[in-house]
Amino acid sequence: MSVLLAFCSLYYELAFGQVLSVCLGGTKNQYFLTIGIFTCFLGFGSLFQKRFRNRYGLKKTFLTVELLLTILGSMGPFVITWILSSGGNLMGGFGTILAYTLIASVGFLSGFEIPCLFSMAPDNHGKVLAFDYLGMLLATVAFPFLILPHLGTGAGTLLVAGANAFVLLWIRSPDASLLEKTFTRPILVFVFASIIFFRSQINEGLSLLYLKDLM
Amino acid sequence: MAYSMILVGILTEYTGEEILSQCLVMGPYLLSLGLSSAFGDRILPHERLRAVWNFEWLSVIVLPLVPLALTLSIFIYTNLADTDAGLSTLSGNRVLFVISGGFAFITGLFGGAQLPLILKDLGEASEEKILSLNYLGPLLASVSIVQMNTHAFSLALQIYIIGIIQLFGLLLLLLVSNRPKKVQALTLLFIPLLLLFFTGFILPRLEHLTIKSAYLKTRTSISQLLRPTHLLNLLGRYGSVERVRTPYQTIDLFIEPPAPEYSAPGNASVYLNRKPQFDLFSVAVYHESMVFGGINLLQRKPDSVLILGAGDGLLLKELKRIEGIQKITMIELDPQMLQWSATNPVVSGLNEGSLSNLAPNVDLKIGDAITFLRSNSKKYDLVFVDFPFPDGHDLSKLYSHEFYRLLRQAIGADSVVLIDLPLYIDKKGKLSMESQVILKTMKHAGLGDPLLFGPSASFVALRGTGAKPQFEYDQFPESLKLATYLNFASPFREDEVNESEWAEIPVNSMFWPRGL
């Protein structure tokens, strides 16, 4: 689980960097800023998670975080493209701030994950951390070599968000009803297959969002 | 974190691959950061303070040397590699990525152990404060590096600044800790300070030699590299490189003096991000072909001309020869490129002062071509697209179907577009995959049937109607150079690709970069 979560978090960061570099230019600098903001809010997330956990409990907090990450992660590139390509840049510099806020939110929520996993596996901190770093390494290799060339930013992000949803179901599975258990997995497999099959159309959708002012 | 970003900068400069460099430095860096923090966890309580100091002290010594070591590795690699495996090839890039991954791993090792040590030493009460300050670090690092890149700070200056900040941190650590023998420890700070100055002194010289060696394509053996006097003498004596670093690119002017003993007449070549743009032998044919080819295809004098790129001013110089153009709009991203082209004696001589003394019909706008096209509502008779070849993500965006769709908005039914596009022929005599990807991308964007021409300086011409443009060979002015006439021939057979092969060729998109 730790591998998957770290993979998804870092992937979102890389995908956001890619979309920002398309919309604002300056690939290297956009990646640097994305990493900086993401890491900073990752820290804030791990700092503030205790308050949420004390209030809502470990499982509820973790489930909510994963649900929000799945939604924000999957929609992120589309929302950023829409914001930054509206009338040059929606509401001037405010559009850019909005895009960075989205990155900060994903970083903040990702910061909840490790402390939550630590609490779920109190005797395996070392393993959790090791797999976390492994997940990040896998994301940095998979993004440029596998996902970006074969799936593109749009479909790749949806697929990774699907993996995030898979973790969500995994955590929920002990409490899930038989009906839920029977249907969720095939639905998820169907969603994965659809994303791969319609990858061209999904990326074309992202392009259309970018070019919407010309339509 | 700042040092890992510097490594990304170096790697991007030599490979041209922004995203790959980012990913392949960040992965090993994060991995070693984790391993190092696991190591920090194991240090015994009474050794923690000493360990923090030792880690920090070592990192101030080692980390500034890492960019130096990476540049040295690139220098050695460029001199040992075969000519076919130079830095611009995939195999050459792979070797560099592996080397840089190793250096990124070392950088992470020196950055991860301190946090768990400090956290354990100060106890749970200060945990939140320390963690938040620690996470603020990467944000400061990224903002600082972005600022330094924006203001085109040299690599050595970036290392000086980060090294001094790191030394200041070490000094603070010494002052606030209850470490005995503080004066003795203070003297130890002079070692990293000296090494920092050493790095700042050596690095620009090593960078200079590495660039020169790549342009001269010097090749040598390991034994000769161990006794490099001959190589260094050659690099020191032969030719000169003038480098200008701007926020957008590095511009190199490489001047080779005449060498009568080898019947070499001497040359001056301009490189952008280490990729050749033009030299004294190609410059006239290239720009004459573009301007007179475009006018011939248009079959009349254009009223309005749009130039995207071409910050060297050479296209403007050729257009000055055409009378009756009412308006020339030129969009160039890099103001420092324009400034350099206007003032450099070699380039301003070649462009005949077209930038320092702008003609009244020229409207020069500084900005991004994509942003300009997004807001443009005018139609132009003749459009010239003169961008560097798509090495890396930033440039591949200018060869995407989104860009070509934006370009389509700027042309009318009887307009002509001329795009500078290196067309490569592979071993089977067919157009290379990269060239075909760009052609398919243009078709996908609805730009119509292209005319490919230029055996020595190649271009793609398109007509607003979508029909394939054709030259009227008897309409070319007689004043053109013979080499330019010959360049209007079209040896490219894009129609040789069969339908099933064509279907397999990907379309390049900003959001799905493929095939380039």
PDB file of N, CA and C in Angstrom, chain B residues 270-312:
ATOM      1  N   VAL B 270      27.083  29.318 -34.660  1.00  0.00           N
ATOM      2  CA  VAL B 270      26.246  29.679 -33.511  1.00  0.00           C
ATOM      3  C   VAL B 270      25.465  28.444 -33.072  1.00  0.00           C
ATOM      4  N   TYR B 271      25.501  28.178 -31.783  1.00  0.00           N
ATOM      5  CA  TYR B 271      24.771  27.046 -31.201  1.00  0.00           C
ATOM      6  C   TYR B 271      23.777  27.587 -30.173  1.00  0.00           C
ATOM      7  N   LEU B 272      22.573  27.045 -30.190  1.00  0.00           N
ATOM      8  CA  LEU B 272      21.603  27.359 -29.135  1.00  0.00           C
ATOM      9  C   LEU B 272      21.383  26.089 -28.332  1.00  0.00           C
ATOM     10  N   ASN B 273      21.578  26.179 -27.042  1.00  0.00           N
ATOM     11  CA  ASN B 273      21.509  24.991 -26.177  1.00  0.00           C
ATOM     12  C   ASN B 273      22.326  23.849 -26.765  1.00  0.00           C
ATOM     13  N   ARG B 274      23.496  24.180 -27.245  1.00  0.00           N
ATOM     14  CA  ARG B 274      24.479  23.230 -27.778  1.00  0.00           C
ATOM     15  C   ARG B 274      24.048  22.572 -29.095  1.00  0.00           C
ATOM     16  N   LYS B 275      22.998  23.075 -29.708  1.00  0.00           N
ATOM     17  CA  LYS B 275      22.573  22.524 -30.998  1.00  0.00           C
ATOM     18  C   LYS B 275      22.910  23.543 -32.093  1.00  0.00           C
ATOM     19  N   PRO B 276      23.518  23.068 -33.206  1.00  0.00           N
ATOM     20  CA  PRO B 276      23.950  24.015 -34.245  1.00  0.00           C
ATOM     21  C   PRO B 276      22.785  24.778 -34.869  1.00  0.00           C
ATOM     22  N   GLN B 277      22.953  26.089 -35.035  1.00  0.00           N
ATOM     23  CA  GLN B 277      21.931  26.910 -35.689  1.00  0.00           C
ATOM     24  C   GLN B 277      22.377  27.296 -37.092  1.00  0.00           C
ATOM     25  N   PHE B 278      23.536  27.930 -37.183  1.00  0.00           N
ATOM     26  CA  PHE B 278      24.065  28.267 -38.507  1.00  0.00           C
ATOM     27  C   PHE B 278      25.561  28.491 -38.382  1.00  0.00           C
ATOM     28  N   ASP B 279      26.242  28.453 -39.539  1.00  0.00           N
ATOM     29  CA  ASP B 279      27.645  28.854 -39.575  1.00  0.00           C
ATOM     30  C   ASP B 279      27.860  29.701 -40.827  1.00  0.00           C
ATOM     31  N   LEU B 280      29.079  30.151 -41.012  1.00  0.00           N
ATOM     32  CA  LEU B 280      29.343  31.078 -42.118  1.00  0.00           C
ATOM     33  C   LEU B 280      29.023  30.460 -43.473  1.00  0.00           C
ATOM     34  N   PHE B 281      29.136  29.126 -43.575  1.00  0.00           N
ATOM     35  CA  PHE B 281      28.929  28.474 -44.872  1.00  0.00           C
ATOM     36  C   PHE B 281      27.453  28.229 -45.178  1.00  0.00           C
ATOM     37  N   SER B 282      26.624  28.091 -44.133  1.00  0.00           N
ATOM     38  CA  SER B 282      25.227  27.725 -44.381  1.00  0.00           C
ATOM     39  C   SER B 282      24.271  28.920 -44.299  1.00  0.00           C
ATOM     40  N   VAL B 283      24.762  30.012 -43.728  1.00  0.00           N
ATOM     41  CA  VAL B 283      23.854  31.095 -43.358  1.00  0.00           C
ATOM     42  C   VAL B 283      23.117  31.716 -44.559  1.00  0.00           C
ATOM     43  N   ALA B 284      23.827  31.941 -45.661  1.00  0.00           N
ATOM     44  CA  ALA B 284      23.195  32.624 -46.799  1.00  0.00           C
ATOM     45  C   ALA B 284      22.153  31.731 -47.464  1.00  0.00           C
ATOM     46  N   VAL B 285      22.522  30.475 -47.705  1.00  0.00           N
ATOM     47  CA  VAL B 285      21.603  29.548 -48.378  1.00  0.00           C
ATOM     48  C   VAL B 285      20.334  29.376 -47.551  1.00  0.00           C
ATOM     49  N   TYR B 286      20.519  29.220 -46.270  1.00  0.00           N
ATOM     50  CA  TYR B 286      19.401  28.979 -45.365  1.00  0.00           C
ATOM     51  C   TYR B 286      18.376  30.113 -45.447  1.00  0.00           C
ATOM     52  N   HIS B 287      18.834  31.345 -45.249  1.00  0.00           N
ATOM     53  CA  HIS B 287      17.879  32.455 -45.156  1.00  0.00           C
ATOM     54  C   HIS B 287      17.356  32.893 -46.517  1.00  0.00           C
ATOM     55  N   GLU B 288      18.194  32.788 -47.549  1.00  0.00           N
ATOM     56  CA  GLU B 288      17.702  33.095 -48.908  1.00  0.00           C
ATOM     57  C   GLU B 288      16.612  32.100 -49.306  1.00  0.00           C
ATOM     58  N   SER B 289      16.857  30.828 -49.004  1.00  0.00           N
ATOM     59  CA  SER B 289      15.871  29.788 -49.359  1.00  0.00           C
ATOM     60  C   SER B 289      14.544  30.077 -48.682  1.00  0.00           C
ATOM     61  N   MET B 290      14.636  30.479 -47.439  1.00  0.00           N
ATOM     62  CA  MET B 290      13.415  30.687 -46.671  1.00  0.00           C
ATOM     63  C   MET B 290      12.614  31.870 -47.250  1.00  0.00           C
ATOM     64  N   VAL B 291      13.284  32.995 -47.403  1.00  0.00           N
ATOM     65  CA  VAL B 291      12.566  34.205 -47.832  1.00  0.00           C
ATOM     66  C   VAL B 291      12.124  34.102 -49.293  1.00  0.00           C
ATOM     67  N   PHE B 292      13.062  33.767 -50.194  1.00  0.00           N
ATOM     68  CA  PHE B 292      12.702  33.768 -51.622  1.00  0.00           C
ATOM     69  C   PHE B 292      11.855  32.551 -51.989  1.00  0.00           C
ATOM     70  N   GLY B 293      12.029  31.460 -51.248  1.00  0.00           N
ATOM     71  CA  GLY B 293      11.152  30.295 -51.440  1.00  0.00           C
ATOM     72  C   GLY B 293       9.726  30.653 -51.061  1.00  0.00           C
ATOM     73  N   GLY B 294       9.577  31.342 -49.946  1.00  0.00           N
ATOM     74  CA  GLY B 294       8.244  31.723 -49.463  1.00  0.00           C
ATOM     75  C   GLY B 294       7.545  32.666 -50.434  1.00  0.00           C
ATOM     76  N   ILE B 295       8.289  33.666 -50.926  1.00  0.00           N
ATOM     77  CA  ILE B 295       7.688  34.652 -51.847  1.00  0.00           C
ATOM     78  C   ILE B 295       7.327  33.990 -53.178  1.00  0.00           C
ATOM     79  N   ASN B 296       8.182  33.077 -53.626  1.00  0.00           N
ATOM     80  CA  ASN B 296       7.903  32.363 -54.877  1.00  0.00           C
ATOM     81  C   ASN B 296       6.614  31.540 -54.751  1.00  0.00           C
ATOM     82  N   LEU B 297       6.454  30.903 -53.620  1.00  0.00           N
ATOM     83  CA  LEU B 297       5.256  30.071 -53.428  1.00  0.00           C
ATOM     84  C   LEU B 297       3.997  30.937 -53.308  1.00  0.00           C
ATOM     85  N   LEU B 298       4.160  32.112 -52.723  1.00  0.00           N
ATOM     86  CA  LEU B 298       3.025  33.022 -52.567  1.00  0.00           C
ATOM     87  C   LEU B 298       2.627  33.629 -53.923  1.00  0.00           C
ATOM     88  N   GLN B 299       3.607  33.707 -54.831  1.00  0.00           N
ATOM     89  CA  GLN B 299       3.427  34.223 -56.200  1.00  0.00           C
ATOM     90  C   GLN B 299       3.055  35.713 -56.240  1.00  0.00           C
ATOM     91  N   ARG B 300       3.414  36.410 -55.175  1.00  0.00           N
ATOM     92  CA  ARG B 300       3.257  37.879 -55.159  1.00  0.00           C
ATOM     93  C   ARG B 300       4.047  38.411 -53.977  1.00  0.00           C
ATOM     94  N   LYS B 301       4.205  39.726 -53.947  1.00  0.00           N
ATOM     95  CA  LYS B 301       4.866  40.346 -52.794  1.00  0.00           C
ATOM     96  C   LYS B 301       3.896  40.323 -51.616  1.00  0.00           C
ATOM     97  N   PRO B 302       4.316  39.896 -50.459  1.00  0.00           N
ATOM     98  CA  PRO B 302       3.386  39.849 -49.321  1.00  0.00           C
ATOM     99  C   PRO B 302       3.142  41.236 -48.724  1.00  0.00           C
ATOM    100  N   ASP B 303       1.909  41.478 -48.270  1.00  0.00           N
ATOM    101  CA  ASP B 303       1.627  42.728 -47.561  1.00  0.00           C
ATOM    102  C   ASP B 303       2.037  42.604 -46.095  1.00  0.00           C
ATOM    103  N   SER B 304       1.705  41.458 -45.519  1.00  0.00           N
ATOM    104  CA  SER B 304       2.012  41.274 -44.089  1.00  0.00           C
ATOM    105  C   SER B 304       2.790  39.972 -43.894  1.00  0.00           C
ATOM    106  N   VAL B 305       3.826  40.078 -43.060  1.00  0.00           N
ATOM    107  CA  VAL B 305       4.683  38.918 -42.798  1.00  0.00           C
ATOM    108  C   VAL B 305       4.748  38.698 -41.291  1.00  0.00           C
ATOM    109  N   LEU B 306       4.668  37.440 -40.892  1.00  0.00           N
ATOM    110  CA  LEU B 306       4.829  37.096 -39.466  1.00  0.00           C
ATOM    111  C   LEU B 306       6.061  36.211 -39.331  1.00  0.00           C
ATOM    112  N   ILE B 307       6.946  36.576 -38.405  1.00  0.00           N
ATOM    113  CA  ILE B 307       8.132  35.750 -38.134  1.00  0.00           C
ATOM    114  C   ILE B 307       8.032  35.263 -36.697  1.00  0.00           C
ATOM    115  N   LEU B 308       8.075  33.965 -36.520  1.00  0.00           N
ATOM    116  CA  LEU B 308       8.094  33.400 -35.165  1.00  0.00           C
ATOM    117  C   LEU B 308       9.505  32.872 -34.907  1.00  0.00           C
ATOM    118  N   GLY B 309      10.174  33.439 -33.945  1.00  0.00           N
ATOM    119  CA  GLY B 309      11.562  33.047 -33.658  1.00  0.00           C
ATOM    120  C   GLY B 309      12.514  33.930 -34.446  1.00  0.00           C
ATOM    121  N   ALA B 310      13.638  33.326 -34.888  1.00  0.00           N
ATOM    122  CA  ALA B 310      14.634  34.038 -35.718  1.00  0.00           C
ATOM    123  C   ALA B 310      15.234  35.247 -35.008  1.00  0.00           C
ATOM    124  N   GLY B 311      15.578  35.084 -33.757  1.00  0.00           N
ATOM    125  CA  GLY B 311      16.148  36.173 -32.960  1.00  0.00           C
ATOM    126  C   GLY B 311      17.534  36.596 -33.398  1.00  0.00           C
ATOM    127  N   ASP B 312      18.141  35.857 -34.350  1.00  0.00           N
ATOM    128  CA  ASP B 312      19.465  36.245 -34.843  1.00  0.00           C
ATOM    129  C   ASP B 312      19.397  37.406 -35.836  1.00  0.00           C
TER     130      ASP B 312
END
